[in-house]
Short mmCIF file of C-alpha atoms in Angstrom, two decimals:
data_model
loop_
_atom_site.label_atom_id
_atom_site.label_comp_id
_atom_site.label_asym_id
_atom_site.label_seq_id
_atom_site.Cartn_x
_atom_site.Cartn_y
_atom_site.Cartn_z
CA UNK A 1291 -7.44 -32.24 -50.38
CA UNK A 1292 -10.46 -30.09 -50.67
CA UNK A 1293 -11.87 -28.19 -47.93
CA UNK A 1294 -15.65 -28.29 -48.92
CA UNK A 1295 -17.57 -30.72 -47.03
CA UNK A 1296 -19.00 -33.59 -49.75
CA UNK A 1297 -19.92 -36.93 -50.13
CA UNK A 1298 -18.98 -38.57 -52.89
CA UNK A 1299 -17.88 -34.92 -54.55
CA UNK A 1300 -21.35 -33.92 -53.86
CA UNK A 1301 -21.41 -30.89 -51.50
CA UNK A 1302 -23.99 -31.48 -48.60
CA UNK A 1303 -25.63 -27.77 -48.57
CA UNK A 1304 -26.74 -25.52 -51.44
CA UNK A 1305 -27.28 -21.96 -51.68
CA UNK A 1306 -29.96 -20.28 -50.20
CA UNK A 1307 -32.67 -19.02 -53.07
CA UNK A 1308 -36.07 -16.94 -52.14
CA UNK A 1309 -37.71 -18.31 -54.97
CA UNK A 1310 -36.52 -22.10 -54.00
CA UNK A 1311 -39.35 -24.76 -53.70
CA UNK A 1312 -37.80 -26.06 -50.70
CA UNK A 1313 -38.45 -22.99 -48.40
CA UNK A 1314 -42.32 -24.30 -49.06
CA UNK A 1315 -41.37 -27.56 -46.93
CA UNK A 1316 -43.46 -28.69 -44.79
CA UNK A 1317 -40.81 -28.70 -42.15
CA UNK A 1318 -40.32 -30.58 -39.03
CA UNK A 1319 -38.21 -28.19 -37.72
CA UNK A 1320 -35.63 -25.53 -38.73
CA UNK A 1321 -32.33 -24.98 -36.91
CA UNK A 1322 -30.45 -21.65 -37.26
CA UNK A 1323 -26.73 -21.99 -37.64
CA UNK A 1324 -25.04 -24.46 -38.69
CA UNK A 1325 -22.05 -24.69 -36.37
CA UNK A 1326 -21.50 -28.20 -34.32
CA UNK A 1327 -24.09 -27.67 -31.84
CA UNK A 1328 -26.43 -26.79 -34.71
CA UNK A 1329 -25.90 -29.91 -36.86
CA UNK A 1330 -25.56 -32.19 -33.81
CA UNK A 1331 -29.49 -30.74 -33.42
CA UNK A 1332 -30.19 -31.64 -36.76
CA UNK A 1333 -28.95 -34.83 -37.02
CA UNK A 1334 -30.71 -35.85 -33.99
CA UNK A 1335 -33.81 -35.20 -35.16
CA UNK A 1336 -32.61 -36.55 -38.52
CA UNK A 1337 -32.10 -39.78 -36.77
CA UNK A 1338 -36.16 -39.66 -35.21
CA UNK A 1339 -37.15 -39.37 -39.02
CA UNK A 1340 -38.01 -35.14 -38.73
CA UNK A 1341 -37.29 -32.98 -41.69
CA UNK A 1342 -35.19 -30.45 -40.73
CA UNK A 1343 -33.87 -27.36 -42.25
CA UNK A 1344 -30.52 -25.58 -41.57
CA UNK A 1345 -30.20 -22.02 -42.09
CA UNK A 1346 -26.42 -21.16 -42.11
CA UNK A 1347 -25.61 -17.63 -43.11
CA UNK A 1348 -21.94 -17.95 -44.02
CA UNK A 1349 -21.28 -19.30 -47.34
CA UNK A 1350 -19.81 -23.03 -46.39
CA UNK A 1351 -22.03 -25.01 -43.76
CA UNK A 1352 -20.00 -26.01 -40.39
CA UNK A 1353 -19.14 -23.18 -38.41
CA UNK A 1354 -15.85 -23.81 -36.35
CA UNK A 1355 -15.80 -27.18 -37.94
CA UNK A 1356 -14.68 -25.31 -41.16
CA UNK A 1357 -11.74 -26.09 -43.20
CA UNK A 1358 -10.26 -23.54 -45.69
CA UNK A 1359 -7.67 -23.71 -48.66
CA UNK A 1360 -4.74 -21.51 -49.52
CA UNK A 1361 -2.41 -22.10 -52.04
CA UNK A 1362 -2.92 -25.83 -52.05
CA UNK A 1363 -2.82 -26.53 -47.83
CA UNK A 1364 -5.76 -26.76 -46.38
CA UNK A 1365 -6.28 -25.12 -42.23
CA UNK A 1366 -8.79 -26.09 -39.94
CA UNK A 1367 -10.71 -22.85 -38.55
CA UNK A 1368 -11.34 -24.12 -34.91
CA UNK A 1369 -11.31 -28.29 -34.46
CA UNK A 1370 -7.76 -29.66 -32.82
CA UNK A 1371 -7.99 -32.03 -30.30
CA UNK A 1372 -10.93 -33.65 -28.68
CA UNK A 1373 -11.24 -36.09 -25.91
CA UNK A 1374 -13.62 -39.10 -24.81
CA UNK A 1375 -13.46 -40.41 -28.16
CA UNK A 1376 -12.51 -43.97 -27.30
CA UNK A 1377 -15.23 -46.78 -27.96
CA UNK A 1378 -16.40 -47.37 -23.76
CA UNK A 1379 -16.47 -43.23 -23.67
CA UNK A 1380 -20.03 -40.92 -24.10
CA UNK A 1381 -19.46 -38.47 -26.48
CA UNK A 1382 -17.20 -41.08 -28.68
CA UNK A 1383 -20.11 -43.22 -28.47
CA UNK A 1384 -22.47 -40.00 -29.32
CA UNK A 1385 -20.62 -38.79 -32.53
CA UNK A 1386 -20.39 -42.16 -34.08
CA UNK A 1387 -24.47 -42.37 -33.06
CA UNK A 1388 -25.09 -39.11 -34.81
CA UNK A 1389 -22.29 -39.47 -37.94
CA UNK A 1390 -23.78 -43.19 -37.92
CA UNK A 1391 -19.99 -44.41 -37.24
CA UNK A 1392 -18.47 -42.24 -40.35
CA UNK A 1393 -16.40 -40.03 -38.49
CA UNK A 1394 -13.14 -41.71 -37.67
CA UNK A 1395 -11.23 -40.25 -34.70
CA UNK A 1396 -7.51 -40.93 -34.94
CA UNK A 1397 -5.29 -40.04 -31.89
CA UNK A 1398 -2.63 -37.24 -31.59
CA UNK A 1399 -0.36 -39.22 -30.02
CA UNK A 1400 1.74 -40.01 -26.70
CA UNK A 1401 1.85 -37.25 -25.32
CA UNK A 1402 -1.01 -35.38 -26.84
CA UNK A 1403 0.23 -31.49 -25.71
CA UNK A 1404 3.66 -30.59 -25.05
CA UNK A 1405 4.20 -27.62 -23.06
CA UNK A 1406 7.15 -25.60 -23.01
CA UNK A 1407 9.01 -22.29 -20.98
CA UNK A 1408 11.05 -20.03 -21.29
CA UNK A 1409 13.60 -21.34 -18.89
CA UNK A 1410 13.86 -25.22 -20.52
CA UNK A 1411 10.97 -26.80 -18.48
CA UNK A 1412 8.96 -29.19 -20.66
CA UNK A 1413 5.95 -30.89 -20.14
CA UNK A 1414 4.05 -33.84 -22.00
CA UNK A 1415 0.16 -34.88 -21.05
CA UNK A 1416 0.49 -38.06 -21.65
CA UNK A 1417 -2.70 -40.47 -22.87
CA UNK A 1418 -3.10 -41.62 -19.42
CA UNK A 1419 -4.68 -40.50 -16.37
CA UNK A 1420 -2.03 -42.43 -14.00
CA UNK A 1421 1.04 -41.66 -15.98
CA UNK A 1422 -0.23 -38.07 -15.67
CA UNK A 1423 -0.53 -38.30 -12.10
CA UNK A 1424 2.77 -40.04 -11.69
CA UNK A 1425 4.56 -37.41 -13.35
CA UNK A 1426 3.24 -35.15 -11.50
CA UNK A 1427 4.12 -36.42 -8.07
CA UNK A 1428 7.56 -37.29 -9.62
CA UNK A 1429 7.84 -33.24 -10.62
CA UNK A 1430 6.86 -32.05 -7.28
CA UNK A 1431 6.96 -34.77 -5.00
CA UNK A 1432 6.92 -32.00 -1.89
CA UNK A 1433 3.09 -31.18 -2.89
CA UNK A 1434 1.58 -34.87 -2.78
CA UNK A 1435 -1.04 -34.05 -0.14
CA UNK A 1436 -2.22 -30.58 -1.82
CA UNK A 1437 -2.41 -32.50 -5.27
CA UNK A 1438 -4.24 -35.59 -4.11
CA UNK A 1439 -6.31 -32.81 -2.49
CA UNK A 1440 -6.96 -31.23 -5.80
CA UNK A 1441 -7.18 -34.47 -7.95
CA UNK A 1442 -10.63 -35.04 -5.65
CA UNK A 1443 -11.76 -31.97 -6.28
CA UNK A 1444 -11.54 -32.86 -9.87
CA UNK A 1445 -13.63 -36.10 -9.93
CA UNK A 1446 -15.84 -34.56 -7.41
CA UNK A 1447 -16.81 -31.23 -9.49
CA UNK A 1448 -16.84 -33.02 -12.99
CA UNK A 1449 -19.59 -34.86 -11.60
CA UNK A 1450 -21.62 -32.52 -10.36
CA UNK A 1451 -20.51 -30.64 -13.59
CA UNK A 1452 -22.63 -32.98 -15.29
CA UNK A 1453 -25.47 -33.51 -12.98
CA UNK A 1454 -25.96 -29.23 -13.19
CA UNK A 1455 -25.95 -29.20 -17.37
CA UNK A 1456 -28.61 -32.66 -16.89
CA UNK A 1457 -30.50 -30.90 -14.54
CA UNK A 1458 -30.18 -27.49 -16.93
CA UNK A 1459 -31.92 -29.61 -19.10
CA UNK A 1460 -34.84 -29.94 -17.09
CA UNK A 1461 -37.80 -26.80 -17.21
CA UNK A 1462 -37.22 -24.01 -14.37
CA UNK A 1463 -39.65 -25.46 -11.79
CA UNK A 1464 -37.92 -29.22 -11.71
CA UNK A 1465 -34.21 -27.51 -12.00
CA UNK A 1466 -34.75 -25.49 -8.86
CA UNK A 1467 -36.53 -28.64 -6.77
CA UNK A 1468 -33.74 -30.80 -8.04
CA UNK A 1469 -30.89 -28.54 -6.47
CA UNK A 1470 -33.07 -28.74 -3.18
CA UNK A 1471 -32.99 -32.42 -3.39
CA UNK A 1472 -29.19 -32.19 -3.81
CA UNK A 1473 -28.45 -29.89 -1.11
CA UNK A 1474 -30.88 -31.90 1.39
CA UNK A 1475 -29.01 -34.89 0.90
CA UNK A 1476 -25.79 -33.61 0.82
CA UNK A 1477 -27.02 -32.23 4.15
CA UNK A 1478 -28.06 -35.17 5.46
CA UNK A 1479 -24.43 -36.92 4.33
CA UNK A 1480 -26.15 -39.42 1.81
CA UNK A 1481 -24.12 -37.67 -0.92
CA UNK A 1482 -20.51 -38.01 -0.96
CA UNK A 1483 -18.02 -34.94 -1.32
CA UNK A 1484 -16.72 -31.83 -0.10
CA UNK A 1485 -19.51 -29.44 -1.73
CA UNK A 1486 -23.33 -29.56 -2.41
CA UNK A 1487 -22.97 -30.31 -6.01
CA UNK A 1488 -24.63 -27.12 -7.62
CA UNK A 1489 -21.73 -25.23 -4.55
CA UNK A 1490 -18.86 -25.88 -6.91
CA UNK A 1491 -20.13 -23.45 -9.72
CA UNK A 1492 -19.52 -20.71 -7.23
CA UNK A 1493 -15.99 -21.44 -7.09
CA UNK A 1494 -12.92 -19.76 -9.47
CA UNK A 1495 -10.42 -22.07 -10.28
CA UNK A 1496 -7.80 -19.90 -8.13
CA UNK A 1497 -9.78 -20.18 -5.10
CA UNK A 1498 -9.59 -24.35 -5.48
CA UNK A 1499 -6.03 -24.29 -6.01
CA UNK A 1500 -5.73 -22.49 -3.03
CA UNK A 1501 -7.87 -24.16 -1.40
CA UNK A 1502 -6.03 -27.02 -1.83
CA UNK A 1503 -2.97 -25.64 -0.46
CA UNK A 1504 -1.21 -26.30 -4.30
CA UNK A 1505 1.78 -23.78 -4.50
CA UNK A 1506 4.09 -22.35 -7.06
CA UNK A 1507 4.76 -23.86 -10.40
CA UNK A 1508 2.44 -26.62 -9.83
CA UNK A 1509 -0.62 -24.09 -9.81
CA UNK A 1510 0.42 -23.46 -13.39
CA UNK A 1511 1.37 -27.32 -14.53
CA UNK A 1512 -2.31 -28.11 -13.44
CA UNK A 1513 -3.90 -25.19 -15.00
CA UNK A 1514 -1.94 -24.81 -18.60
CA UNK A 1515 -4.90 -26.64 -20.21
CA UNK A 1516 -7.10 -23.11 -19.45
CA UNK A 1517 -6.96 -22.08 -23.10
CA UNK A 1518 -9.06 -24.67 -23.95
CA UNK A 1519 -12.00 -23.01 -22.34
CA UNK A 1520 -10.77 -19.77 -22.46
CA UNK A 1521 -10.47 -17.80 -19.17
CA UNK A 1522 -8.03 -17.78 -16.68
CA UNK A 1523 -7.56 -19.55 -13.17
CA UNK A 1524 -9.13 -16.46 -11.53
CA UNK A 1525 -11.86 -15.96 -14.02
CA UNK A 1526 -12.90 -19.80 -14.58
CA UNK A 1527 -15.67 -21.36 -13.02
CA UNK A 1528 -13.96 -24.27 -11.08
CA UNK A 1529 -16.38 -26.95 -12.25
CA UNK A 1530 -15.36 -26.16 -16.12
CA UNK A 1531 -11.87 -26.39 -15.58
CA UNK A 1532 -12.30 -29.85 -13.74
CA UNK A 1533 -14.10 -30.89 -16.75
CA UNK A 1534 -11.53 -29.83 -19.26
CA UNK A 1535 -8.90 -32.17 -17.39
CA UNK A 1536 -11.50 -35.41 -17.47
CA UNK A 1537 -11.77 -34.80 -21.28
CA UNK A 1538 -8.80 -35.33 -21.97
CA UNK A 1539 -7.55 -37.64 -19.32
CA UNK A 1540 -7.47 -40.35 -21.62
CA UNK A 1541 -5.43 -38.43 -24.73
CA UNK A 1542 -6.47 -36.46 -27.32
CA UNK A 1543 -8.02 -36.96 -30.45
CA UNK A 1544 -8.43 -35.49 -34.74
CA UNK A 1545 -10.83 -36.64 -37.74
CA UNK A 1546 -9.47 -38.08 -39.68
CA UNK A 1547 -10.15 -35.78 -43.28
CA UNK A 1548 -9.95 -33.24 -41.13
CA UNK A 1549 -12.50 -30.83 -39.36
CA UNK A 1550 -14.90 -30.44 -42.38
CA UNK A 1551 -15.48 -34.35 -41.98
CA UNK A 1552 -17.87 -33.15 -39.18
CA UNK A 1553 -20.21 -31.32 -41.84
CA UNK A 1554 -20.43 -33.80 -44.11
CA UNK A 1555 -20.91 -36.67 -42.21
CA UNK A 1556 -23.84 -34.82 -40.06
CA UNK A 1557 -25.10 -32.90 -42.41
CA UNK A 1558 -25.74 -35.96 -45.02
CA UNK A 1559 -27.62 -37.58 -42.18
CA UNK A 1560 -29.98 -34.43 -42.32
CA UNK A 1561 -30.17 -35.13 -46.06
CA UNK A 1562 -31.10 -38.79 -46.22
CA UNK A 1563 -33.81 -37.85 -43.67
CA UNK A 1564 -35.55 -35.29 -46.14
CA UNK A 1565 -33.66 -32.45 -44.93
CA UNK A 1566 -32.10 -29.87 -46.28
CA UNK A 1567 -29.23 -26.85 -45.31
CA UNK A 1568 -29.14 -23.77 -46.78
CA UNK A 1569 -25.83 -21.58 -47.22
CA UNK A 1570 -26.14 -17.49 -47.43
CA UNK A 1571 -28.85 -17.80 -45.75
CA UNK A 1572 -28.99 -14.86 -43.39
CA UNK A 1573 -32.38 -14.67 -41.04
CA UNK A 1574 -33.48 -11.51 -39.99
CA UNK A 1575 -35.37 -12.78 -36.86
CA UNK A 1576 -37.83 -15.57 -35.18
CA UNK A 1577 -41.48 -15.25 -35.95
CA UNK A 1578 -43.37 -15.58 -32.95
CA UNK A 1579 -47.24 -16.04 -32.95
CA UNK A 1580 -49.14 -16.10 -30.16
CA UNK A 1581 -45.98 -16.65 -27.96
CA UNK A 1582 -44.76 -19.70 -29.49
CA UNK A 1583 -41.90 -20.03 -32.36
CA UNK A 1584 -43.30 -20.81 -35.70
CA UNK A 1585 -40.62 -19.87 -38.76
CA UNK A 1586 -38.26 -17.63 -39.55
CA UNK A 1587 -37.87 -14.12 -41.40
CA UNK A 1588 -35.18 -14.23 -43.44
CA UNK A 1589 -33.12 -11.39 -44.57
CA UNK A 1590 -35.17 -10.31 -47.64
CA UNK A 1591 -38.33 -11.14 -45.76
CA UNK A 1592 -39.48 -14.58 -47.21
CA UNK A 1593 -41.27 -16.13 -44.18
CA UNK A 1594 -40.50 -19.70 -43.53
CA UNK A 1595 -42.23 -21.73 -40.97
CA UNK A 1596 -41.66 -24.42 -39.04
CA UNK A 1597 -44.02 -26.11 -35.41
CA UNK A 1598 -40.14 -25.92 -34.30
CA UNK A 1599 -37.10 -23.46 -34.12
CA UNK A 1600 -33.98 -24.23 -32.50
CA UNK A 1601 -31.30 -21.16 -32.89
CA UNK A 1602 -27.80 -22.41 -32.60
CA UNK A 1603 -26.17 -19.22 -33.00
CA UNK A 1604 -25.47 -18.73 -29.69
CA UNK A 1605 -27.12 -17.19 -26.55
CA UNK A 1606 -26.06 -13.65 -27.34
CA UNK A 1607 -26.95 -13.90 -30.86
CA UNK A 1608 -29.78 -14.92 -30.30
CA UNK A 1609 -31.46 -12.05 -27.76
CA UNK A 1610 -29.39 -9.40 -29.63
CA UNK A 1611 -30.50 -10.14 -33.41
CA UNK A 1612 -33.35 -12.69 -33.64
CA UNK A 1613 -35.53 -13.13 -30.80
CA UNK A 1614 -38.58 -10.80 -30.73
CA UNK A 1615 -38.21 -7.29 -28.65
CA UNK A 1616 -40.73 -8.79 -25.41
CA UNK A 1617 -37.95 -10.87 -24.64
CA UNK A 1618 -34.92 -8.74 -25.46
CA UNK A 1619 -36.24 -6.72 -22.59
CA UNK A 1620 -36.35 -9.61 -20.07
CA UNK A 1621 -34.64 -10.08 -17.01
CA UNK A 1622 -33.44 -13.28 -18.32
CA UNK A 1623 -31.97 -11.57 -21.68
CA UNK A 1624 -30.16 -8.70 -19.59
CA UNK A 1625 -28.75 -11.59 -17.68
CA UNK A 1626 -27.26 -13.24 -20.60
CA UNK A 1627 -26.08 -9.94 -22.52
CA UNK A 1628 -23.94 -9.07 -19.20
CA UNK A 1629 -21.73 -12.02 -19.29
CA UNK A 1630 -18.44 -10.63 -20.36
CA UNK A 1631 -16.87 -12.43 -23.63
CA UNK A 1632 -14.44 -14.73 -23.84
CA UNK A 1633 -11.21 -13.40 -24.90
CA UNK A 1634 -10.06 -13.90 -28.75
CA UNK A 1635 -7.52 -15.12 -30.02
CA UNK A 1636 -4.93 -14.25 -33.17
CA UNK A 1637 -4.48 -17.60 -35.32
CA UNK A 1638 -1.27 -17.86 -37.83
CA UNK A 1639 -1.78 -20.51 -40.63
CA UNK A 1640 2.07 -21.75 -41.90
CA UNK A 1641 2.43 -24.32 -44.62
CA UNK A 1642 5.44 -26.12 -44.88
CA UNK A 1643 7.27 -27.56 -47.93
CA UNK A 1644 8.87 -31.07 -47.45
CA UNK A 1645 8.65 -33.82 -44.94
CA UNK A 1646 8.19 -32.07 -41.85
CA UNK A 1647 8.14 -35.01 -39.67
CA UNK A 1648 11.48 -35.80 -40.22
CA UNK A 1649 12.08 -32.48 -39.06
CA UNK A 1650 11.16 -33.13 -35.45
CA UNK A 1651 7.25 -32.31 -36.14
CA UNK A 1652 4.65 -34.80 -34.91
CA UNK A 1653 0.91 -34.80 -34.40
CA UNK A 1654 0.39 -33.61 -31.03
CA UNK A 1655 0.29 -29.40 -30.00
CA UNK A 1656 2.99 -27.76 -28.60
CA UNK A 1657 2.11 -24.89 -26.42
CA UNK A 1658 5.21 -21.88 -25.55
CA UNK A 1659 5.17 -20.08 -22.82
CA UNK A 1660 7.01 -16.77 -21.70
CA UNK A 1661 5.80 -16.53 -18.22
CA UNK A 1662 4.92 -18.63 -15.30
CA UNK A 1663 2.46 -16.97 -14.36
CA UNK A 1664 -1.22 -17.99 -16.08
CA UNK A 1665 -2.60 -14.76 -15.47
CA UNK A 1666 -0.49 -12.41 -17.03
CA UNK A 1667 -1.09 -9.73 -19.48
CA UNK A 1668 0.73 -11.73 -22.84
CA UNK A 1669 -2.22 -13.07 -23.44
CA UNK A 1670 -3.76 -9.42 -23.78
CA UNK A 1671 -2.61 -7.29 -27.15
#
């Protein structure tokens, strides 16, 4: 199976050349990085009939959504289980919009993640909210109270999880009045809940759990899931973590052709649109004119311009390398560029010979664990 993103053996991208007619456009708009939120971008606009160039600077187009060959198996770089991709759920309903249905999600199985310690314990999510819940009162039966507790805190800060990143959608001036509306009704009890909604975000994980009153091994049966997002119970915003769990209440789901499926699929939508992405294509910065975006520098200097830029490189990325100095220097940018990173993590790629499943293998991840305790230093090296 090859690893290179193509339809019908045709790759979706080309190489990036200075002396290329297609840097000439015209262009609708040009996106910078091609990583999943950069080709969801494109496609989008694809889908509105705009011409839109990708800039990717690595040498295959997809970011995390790469696959890569060695020694005939082929590893996905970052894309292993995703959730909501049933047919009544959003972001199922979103990707086949945007792949115009060619993606086809195929689930991990029953359960999805298997967790298992040091001392014999084993856990299973299974591909059901109830059954999950069962299982856990059936496991700790002396914490119902404290987890029906922290099961409402869930639903309660998923919500408003999503009404914060709709109303982060929203310019400055409407964002803040918005959160005043909020807060005045939840004052005035016409909004249901515990918190304000925008309250939650001030909250670690930790301080729900206790909160709650949840206690011992429980704590860490409800937060295993944390290296999904990638910080710990007393480093994670409460409102992500709440998130993570309605993702995947439901199961847990893979492409079928694996990751690189994502690339092609979005990528050719770009392409039947009149657009185009460009691999080794490294740019140097944003041209700004007059205080708006209008093109790109690239590396070796061509200019190439655009009425729109979108930079999907990420926040830091973006301040640090391309955006111009008056805005490096911004109270906004030194806001961004003090956010600690998440931590990394060290990925071993095995390939097996023979039929594995009959081995005991199956679809779904299997997480180990030394410790009880979530916060401990193994994670650290």
């Amino acid at each position: 199976m090859s690893a290179i993103p193509t339809i019908d053996g045709k790759r979706v991208y080309e190489n990036y050349d200075s002396e290329s007619d297609v840097l000439a456009g015209p262009w609708d708009a040009i996106v910078i990085g091609s990583g999943m939120g950069g080709m969801s971008c494109a496609a989008s606009l694809a889908h509105y009939g705009w011409k839109v160039l990708v800039l990717e600077q690595h040498y295959v187009a997809g970011g995390f959504t790469h696959s890569f060959a060695r020694k005939g198996f082929v590893w996905d770089a970052g894309v292993h289980a995703i959730g909501e991709m049933r047919e009544q759920d959003v972001p199922g309903k979103m990707l086949r919009w945007l792949t115009g249905g060619k993606v086809e999600m195929v689930s991990l199985g029953d359960p999805y993640d298997r967790f298992s310690f040091f001392d014999g314990f084993d856990w299973g999510l299974p591909e059901s909210r109830a059954r999950y819940v069962a299982q856990l009162k059936e496991a700790f039966p002396e914490q119902d109270a404290a987890l029906e507790r922290y099961l409402a805190a869930v639903h309660e800060a998923s919500q408003a999880a999503l009404l914060f990143f709709a109303m982060k959608s929203f310019p400055e001036g409407v964002e803040g009045a918005g959160r005043k509306v909020l807060d005045t009704l939840f004052g005035a009890k016409l909004l249901k809940g515990e918190k304000s909604p925008f309250d939650w975000w001030e909250l670690t994980t930790s301080e729900v759990l206790d909160a709650c009153g949840v206690e011992g091994k429980l704590r860490t049966v409800l937060t295993l899931h944390w290296g999904y997002y990638g910080s710990t119970p007393n480093e994670s915003a409460f409102p992500i973590h709440a998130l993570t769990h309605s993702h995947f209440w439901n199961g847990a789901y893979y492409p079928k052709g694996g990751s690189k499926e994502f690339a092609a699929q979005l990528l050719n939508i770009v392409n039947q649109a009149g657009g185009r992405t460009l691999v080794k294509a490294s740019v140097r910065n944003i041209l700004v004119e007059q205080g708006r975006a209008v093109g790109v520098v690239m590396e070796d200097g061509t200019r190439v311009r655009a009425p729109v830029v979108v930079s999907a490189a990420g926040a830091k990325t973006t301040l640090k390398r391309l955006a111009p100095k008056s805005l490096r220097e911004s109270d906004y940018a030194k806001e961004i560029l003090a956010l600690p990173d998440s931590p990394p993590y060290i990925c071993l790629n095995i390939g097996f010979q023979g039929d594995i499943r009959a081995a005991g293998a199956a679809s779904s991840n299997r997480w180990f664990f030394e410790t009880w305790d979530n916060e401990d230093r193994l994670w650290d090296l």
